[in-house]
Amino acid sequence: ELEDAGWQELPGCQAVAGTECDFSSAITEYYDAHYVRVRAHTGDSVSPWSEILEMVPEHVAQIGPPELELQSTNGVIKVRVSPPEANQRKKMWFDDLSFKYNLVFWENSSQAQLQRKTIFPVDTVDDLAPDTTYCFKVQANLPMDAKQGLFSPISCVKTTQKAVNDLLCATNLSVLALNMKFLLLWNTQDKQQGNYNVQYLVGYLKELNEDSSDKWLSVPGCENITSTWCNFSSIITSTGFYYLRVQAREGHNKSCLSREVRIDPLETNGIGPPGVRLDLSDTLLHILISPPGGAEDEFMRDHYDLSYRILYWKNSPDKEEEVKQKEVKQTIATVPDLSPSTLYCVKVQAFSEPYNKSSAYSQQECIHTPAGTPLPLIIFGIFMGALLVVLLVATPLVFVFYQAYAKIKYVFFPSCQPPLNIEGFGAQPFSSPYLPTAEEPVENCCVIESMITEDGNQIDFTDYKHSKQSSRDSGNYSNDDNTSGSKGSKETLEKEIL
Amino acid sequence: IMSAFGFWLMLSCTTIISSLQCNHLPWQQRKVIENSLRLLDKMGKKFPQQCLREKMSFRFPMQVLQPRQKESVGTAIEEIFQHIFYIFSKNLTLAAWDGTALDEFQNGLYLQIEQLEACVIKKHTYYHRSKEASRLKLKKYFQKIDCFLKDKQHDLCSWEISRAEMRRCLQLIDKVTRKR
């Protein structure tokens, strides 16, 4: 709610005699809400305050009249409009480029028809009858704010005669554009060969409040040509618009400017047909699409958000086949479940959904599917193949496993028995037969032998001890029974012992 | 007056040369924003250090891009483009930017403005727009920038600061259009 303290007195609107007051000087903020109230007083008595009027200056303000300047040259009228508030320091509509000017004009005769035209701030009005007086008035509008301005004062001017070198001028300007290659074509009325100079203007320059006639540039490659066409792709960028015109020259003096034609590249441009390639694999048909403008140039796809419409059908000579359709965004598509021994034909069209543009269809490409093998044969083939694989793989595996099993069994679980005469063999399976056993006790034994010689004397031999025999003899030593008793052998025996 | 307005409306629609179709607009808008950001960078060099102390906070009204009616976003974007177009249209000598990049920037913006306008008028969404408070906040924001440039007599620093501000603005719009 509005507080009482914030109210200010309006200068110049205190003690007003009438019922109106101009309070423009108090308004400084055009976009803020303002509140106004009034009360009356006679002598000492004061009335209560009126209802509060709420207003936003920008909402209620009306657009004032623009200024109109006219110039009659060469059978046309050059118009120059100065926006409303042009010389004011503080403007309600500081963005004077947002105005749209509506020109109303008529022939200064009794039964004149009003003609209307939306014009640029600096523009020309042609298609007028020569040597005639026309009257003009213009208003500035803000369509986005739904505001119409006041009309300028009416201004009248007489058109001049048209220049004679009309025949020199290039006519029937037309544009051919495919895959962002732009071509301007025109006709010439003059039988003589003229020199042409194709010029272009960056589109937005016409919208400014200044004259853009000195901003035209020559299209590179079309500066001094005799042909009646020009490739102007080099000056085109996708986001933007342009105007083109042809200047025809003859000698040094005579020149003529054709009408201007406006180019909106993405609108004017035509999408060319894509390329198609077909590939078969099993029962699948692969459709490989190359985008218009070439695969290396992403331009078309980038700017148009291209999609592809594929038409495919079975091409059989006897009966009519249904044409099937498929829409894809990528450059590759697959058609499944093909019938064998059939000729399939495909053609593709590129289209842009946002721009509602489509290309011509590509060349028709056809491919023949191979003769199919019957199903039981296939099953049998697979079965035999699997069997073979199993045999080839399983047999060596089984062999290897068996060998391993046998070796392990041989080492750890031998099946053969040791011979029966080796006693104790096997009783203690872990004792080595080569370890020395405990020594057996050996007796020291002496052998006293008495010999009966022929003398009959008993000879006592000295005792001798048998050294301990090593156990190698297993405790057994042989006792030679010298029962043969020859002398010679006895003596040798003694000597040996000594 | 109403009949005159109606007649004028019809005439202005038929004189607009570009297609009145609105289907391609969201797609094209994204391209224009992408391009505009690229060109804004291309036209000048890095932000000069000496201009940092002059930096101002303009406070872009964010609520403009989040309106109650979804269709109004298109109108808001058109208005923002229009204001940016106006700001970059004159007194650029001291900025010393690349003329070709600037031309392309302005050209792309204007084409988009024109097409958006045609669609808005066609769909009659402007009528509700003109009463919205956020639209006034937008005007205030751009008026502030316009006054700032005028006060500084369009010198280099004021241009560089404005360029950086417009860049921020376009980036915000970019985010919004990507969501749509």
XYZ file of C-alpha atoms in Angstrom, chain A residues 132-461:
330
model
C 3.197 13.301 -61.648
C 2.792 14.853 -58.245
C 2.577 12.454 -55.372
C 1.881 13.221 -51.715
C 3.438 11.324 -48.841
C 3.077 10.905 -45.096
C 4.775 8.453 -42.784
C 4.189 7.044 -39.311
C 6.585 5.231 -36.971
C 5.237 2.059 -35.348
C 6.375 -0.368 -32.710
C 4.681 -3.632 -33.723
C 6.013 -5.574 -30.733
C 4.457 -3.036 -28.359
C 1.329 -2.836 -30.503
C 1.843 0.906 -30.827
C 1.123 3.100 -33.820
C 2.634 6.534 -34.024
C 1.241 9.813 -35.263
C 1.631 10.659 -38.912
C 4.166 13.190 -40.116
C 2.919 16.265 -41.955
C 2.044 15.600 -45.622
C 4.711 16.389 -48.174
C 4.187 16.445 -51.948
C 6.694 16.152 -54.793
C 6.657 15.710 -58.558
C 8.376 12.798 -60.268
C 10.828 13.422 -63.103
C 11.197 11.695 -66.417
C 12.900 8.332 -66.361
C 16.424 8.127 -67.742
C 16.779 6.901 -71.311
C 19.392 4.251 -70.734
C 16.706 1.904 -69.601
C 17.642 -0.551 -72.298
C 21.074 -0.938 -70.842
C 19.812 -2.145 -67.495
C 19.933 -5.770 -66.513
C 16.485 -7.249 -65.970
C 14.826 -10.388 -64.646
C 17.301 -11.038 -61.903
C 16.930 -14.581 -60.619
C 18.830 -16.807 -58.235
C 19.664 -20.470 -58.575
C 21.040 -22.116 -55.454
C 21.956 -25.728 -54.846
C 23.947 -27.067 -51.884
C 25.001 -23.545 -50.938
C 26.341 -22.709 -54.399
C 24.640 -19.488 -55.414
C 24.228 -18.255 -58.957
C 22.709 -14.932 -60.047
C 21.264 -14.783 -63.545
C 19.897 -11.830 -65.490
C 18.782 -10.778 -68.911
C 19.873 -7.966 -71.057
C 17.607 -5.996 -73.325
C 20.328 -4.304 -75.236
C 21.677 -6.105 -78.271
C 25.074 -4.637 -77.606
C 27.466 -6.290 -75.243
C 27.603 -4.474 -71.977
C 29.978 -4.725 -69.095
C 28.494 -5.948 -65.869
C 29.469 -5.422 -62.293
C 27.592 -7.444 -59.677
C 27.342 -5.773 -56.291
C 26.127 -6.926 -52.905
C 25.080 -5.285 -49.652
C 25.109 -6.864 -46.203
C 21.393 -6.935 -45.394
C 21.174 -5.240 -42.012
C 22.738 -2.009 -43.326
C 19.442 -1.056 -44.915
C 17.792 -1.034 -41.475
C 20.027 1.714 -40.121
C 19.126 5.373 -40.113
C 21.929 6.209 -42.512
C 22.066 5.982 -46.258
C 23.569 2.657 -47.261
C 24.167 3.468 -50.948
C 27.894 3.878 -50.404
C 28.181 0.521 -48.610
C 27.659 -1.681 -51.689
C 30.611 -3.914 -52.548
C 31.558 -5.791 -55.681
C 31.233 -9.541 -55.721
C 34.720 -10.992 -56.201
C 35.004 -12.495 -59.641
C 32.061 -10.570 -61.059
C 33.579 -7.121 -61.324
C 33.964 -6.568 -65.019
C 32.228 -9.394 -66.818
C 30.372 -9.847 -70.069
C 28.496 -13.007 -69.157
C 25.010 -12.715 -67.710
C 25.566 -14.867 -64.669
C 27.602 -14.652 -61.478
C 28.611 -17.173 -58.830
C 28.371 -15.266 -55.576
C 28.787 -18.147 -53.097
C 31.964 -16.576 -51.738
C 30.153 -13.713 -50.034
C 27.422 -15.835 -48.481
C 27.403 -16.843 -44.823
C 24.595 -18.996 -43.514
C 23.358 -16.711 -40.765
C 22.624 -13.481 -42.563
C 20.906 -11.993 -45.568
C 22.021 -9.935 -48.533
C 20.879 -7.710 -51.369
C 22.263 -8.063 -54.866
C 22.137 -5.792 -57.900
C 23.757 -5.630 -61.321
C 25.371 -2.511 -62.653
C 25.471 -2.430 -66.433
C 28.051 -0.169 -68.031
C 28.704 0.966 -71.529
C 31.787 2.991 -72.106
C 32.672 5.506 -69.423
C 29.495 7.513 -69.168
C 26.523 5.275 -69.274
C 25.667 2.975 -66.417
C 22.478 1.618 -65.018
C 21.606 -0.125 -61.801
C 19.187 -2.990 -61.922
C 16.547 -3.684 -59.327
C 17.730 -5.162 -56.082
C 17.011 -8.713 -55.116
C 17.082 -9.965 -51.539
C 18.779 -13.265 -50.691
C 17.994 -15.300 -47.577
C 20.583 -18.044 -48.020
C 18.977 -20.839 -46.057
C 15.541 -20.113 -47.500
C 16.677 -19.616 -51.084
C 19.070 -22.521 -51.141
C 17.950 -25.832 -52.542
C 19.017 -29.142 -51.079
C 20.609 -31.435 -53.619
C 20.002 -35.182 -53.786
C 22.151 -37.430 -51.596
C 24.348 -40.258 -52.878
C 23.390 -43.898 -52.265
C 25.442 -47.074 -52.024
C 24.108 -50.528 -51.272
C 25.756 -53.401 -49.448
C 24.566 -56.891 -48.604
C 25.406 -59.076 -45.652
C 23.424 -62.233 -44.905
C 19.809 -61.208 -44.940
C 20.525 -57.541 -44.283
C 20.601 -54.738 -46.778
C 22.811 -51.837 -45.779
C 22.006 -48.472 -47.285
C 24.951 -46.079 -47.128
C 23.980 -42.462 -47.703
C 26.405 -39.694 -48.574
C 24.912 -36.293 -47.672
C 24.292 -33.612 -50.314
C 27.220 -31.285 -50.673
C 29.658 -34.107 -49.980
C 30.607 -36.083 -46.907
C 33.536 -33.828 -46.056
C 31.336 -30.745 -45.929
C 29.210 -30.883 -42.785
C 27.588 -27.610 -43.751
C 24.309 -28.891 -45.105
C 23.668 -31.236 -42.240
C 24.715 -28.616 -39.725
C 22.465 -25.868 -40.946
C 19.461 -27.783 -42.090
C 19.238 -30.541 -39.476
C 18.949 -33.024 -42.336
C 17.037 -36.278 -42.262
C 16.696 -38.869 -45.023
C 13.663 -40.528 -46.521
C 14.412 -43.935 -47.995
C 12.148 -45.660 -50.481
C 12.799 -49.317 -51.214
C 10.909 -52.031 -53.068
C 11.279 -55.426 -54.679
C 11.776 -55.034 -58.365
C 9.974 -57.962 -59.902
C 8.880 -57.831 -63.569
C 5.645 -59.780 -63.136
C 3.820 -58.102 -60.309
C 3.636 -54.685 -58.660
C 5.411 -54.544 -55.361
C 4.608 -52.250 -52.481
C 7.058 -49.408 -51.995
C 8.204 -49.181 -48.418
C 9.399 -46.046 -46.713
C 11.856 -45.427 -43.903
C 13.016 -42.175 -42.358
C 16.398 -41.896 -40.676
C 18.630 -39.218 -39.299
C 21.948 -41.010 -39.675
C 23.676 -41.741 -42.947
C 23.311 -45.491 -42.613
C 20.183 -47.628 -42.606
C 19.503 -51.336 -42.563
C 16.664 -53.309 -44.074
C 16.235 -56.723 -42.458
C 14.532 -59.928 -43.560
C 15.347 -59.914 -47.213
C 13.896 -62.454 -49.540
C 16.484 -64.460 -51.452
C 16.993 -64.226 -55.201
C 15.270 -60.854 -55.418
C 16.224 -57.540 -56.967
C 15.866 -54.755 -54.414
C 15.857 -51.127 -55.509
C 16.443 -48.071 -53.333
C 16.243 -44.316 -53.731
C 16.839 -41.677 -51.061
C 15.727 -38.102 -50.508
C 17.250 -35.601 -48.057
C 14.860 -33.287 -46.228
C 14.960 -30.591 -43.601
C 12.094 -30.646 -41.154
C 12.639 -27.192 -39.656
C 12.824 -25.518 -43.074
C 10.259 -27.761 -44.749
C 12.609 -28.346 -47.672
C 13.381 -31.565 -49.466
C 15.792 -32.580 -52.167
C 15.148 -34.481 -55.354
C 15.426 -38.246 -55.073
C 18.814 -39.787 -55.654
C 19.564 -42.123 -58.524
C 17.909 -45.481 -58.145
C 20.335 -48.155 -56.933
C 19.513 -51.845 -57.183
C 21.098 -54.978 -55.783
C 20.385 -58.664 -56.228
C 20.128 -60.890 -53.160
C 21.849 -64.269 -53.533
C 19.978 -67.574 -53.818
C 19.154 -68.752 -50.392
C 20.056 -72.218 -49.067
C 17.064 -74.315 -47.862
C 16.683 -74.545 -44.155
C 17.151 -78.304 -43.516
C 20.393 -78.205 -45.451
C 21.546 -75.365 -43.291
C 20.660 -77.238 -40.137
C 22.428 -80.364 -41.346
C 25.456 -78.329 -42.302
C 25.622 -76.732 -38.915
C 25.217 -80.079 -37.197
C 28.017 -81.708 -39.187
C 30.220 -78.771 -38.594
C 29.594 -78.850 -34.887
C 30.234 -82.564 -34.801
C 33.516 -82.158 -36.575
C 34.573 -79.446 -34.224
C 33.705 -81.525 -31.221
C 35.679 -84.466 -32.567
C 38.683 -82.397 -33.425
C 38.774 -80.719 -30.113
C 37.596 -83.487 -27.821
C 39.834 -86.281 -29.040
C 43.209 -84.744 -28.222
C 41.801 -83.475 -24.949
C 40.673 -86.922 -23.925
C 44.026 -88.325 -24.915
C 45.917 -85.749 -22.918
C 43.777 -86.306 -19.859
C 44.206 -90.036 -20.069
C 47.966 -89.745 -20.303
C 48.109 -87.485 -17.327
C 45.944 -89.832 -15.349
C 48.159 -92.766 -16.211
C 51.357 -91.025 -15.180
C 49.958 -89.908 -11.887
C 48.661 -93.385 -11.167
C 52.008 -94.917 -12.032
C 53.955 -92.658 -9.717
C 51.712 -92.483 -6.763
C 49.640 -95.644 -6.967
C 51.818 -98.239 -8.687
C 50.023 -101.498 -9.436
C 53.005 -103.996 -9.722
C 54.233 -106.222 -6.645
C 57.921 -106.738 -5.666
C 59.359 -110.337 -6.067
C 58.665 -112.743 -3.111
C 62.312 -113.574 -2.274
C 62.996 -110.045 -1.153
C 61.784 -110.340 2.373
C 60.677 -107.485 4.297
C 60.463 -105.566 1.170
C 57.375 -103.659 1.391
C 57.013 -104.147 5.138
C 58.716 -100.932 5.801
C 58.046 -99.112 2.562
C 59.953 -95.994 3.565
C 63.269 -97.417 4.797
C 65.996 -97.418 2.236
C 67.674 -100.714 1.599
C 71.004 -98.929 1.431
C 71.194 -97.593 4.939
C 73.646 -99.355 7.267
C 71.966 -101.630 9.823
C 73.211 -102.090 13.361
C 76.436 -103.926 13.604
C 76.306 -107.527 14.610
C 78.535 -108.444 17.529
C 81.655 -110.296 16.486
C 83.556 -112.603 18.749
C 87.280 -112.412 18.979
C 88.237 -115.861 18.145
C 91.600 -117.523 18.204
C 92.442 -120.577 16.326
C 95.158 -122.724 17.768
C 96.149 -125.325 15.375
C 98.519 -128.109 16.259
C 100.179 -129.880 13.488
C 101.427 -133.338 13.699
C 104.624 -133.422 11.706
C 106.409 -136.563 10.629
C 108.787 -136.217 13.578
C 105.978 -136.513 15.763
C 106.843 -133.223 17.463
C 104.087 -130.938 18.201
C 104.848 -127.511 16.989
C 103.020 -124.769 18.704
C 102.239 -121.995 16.614
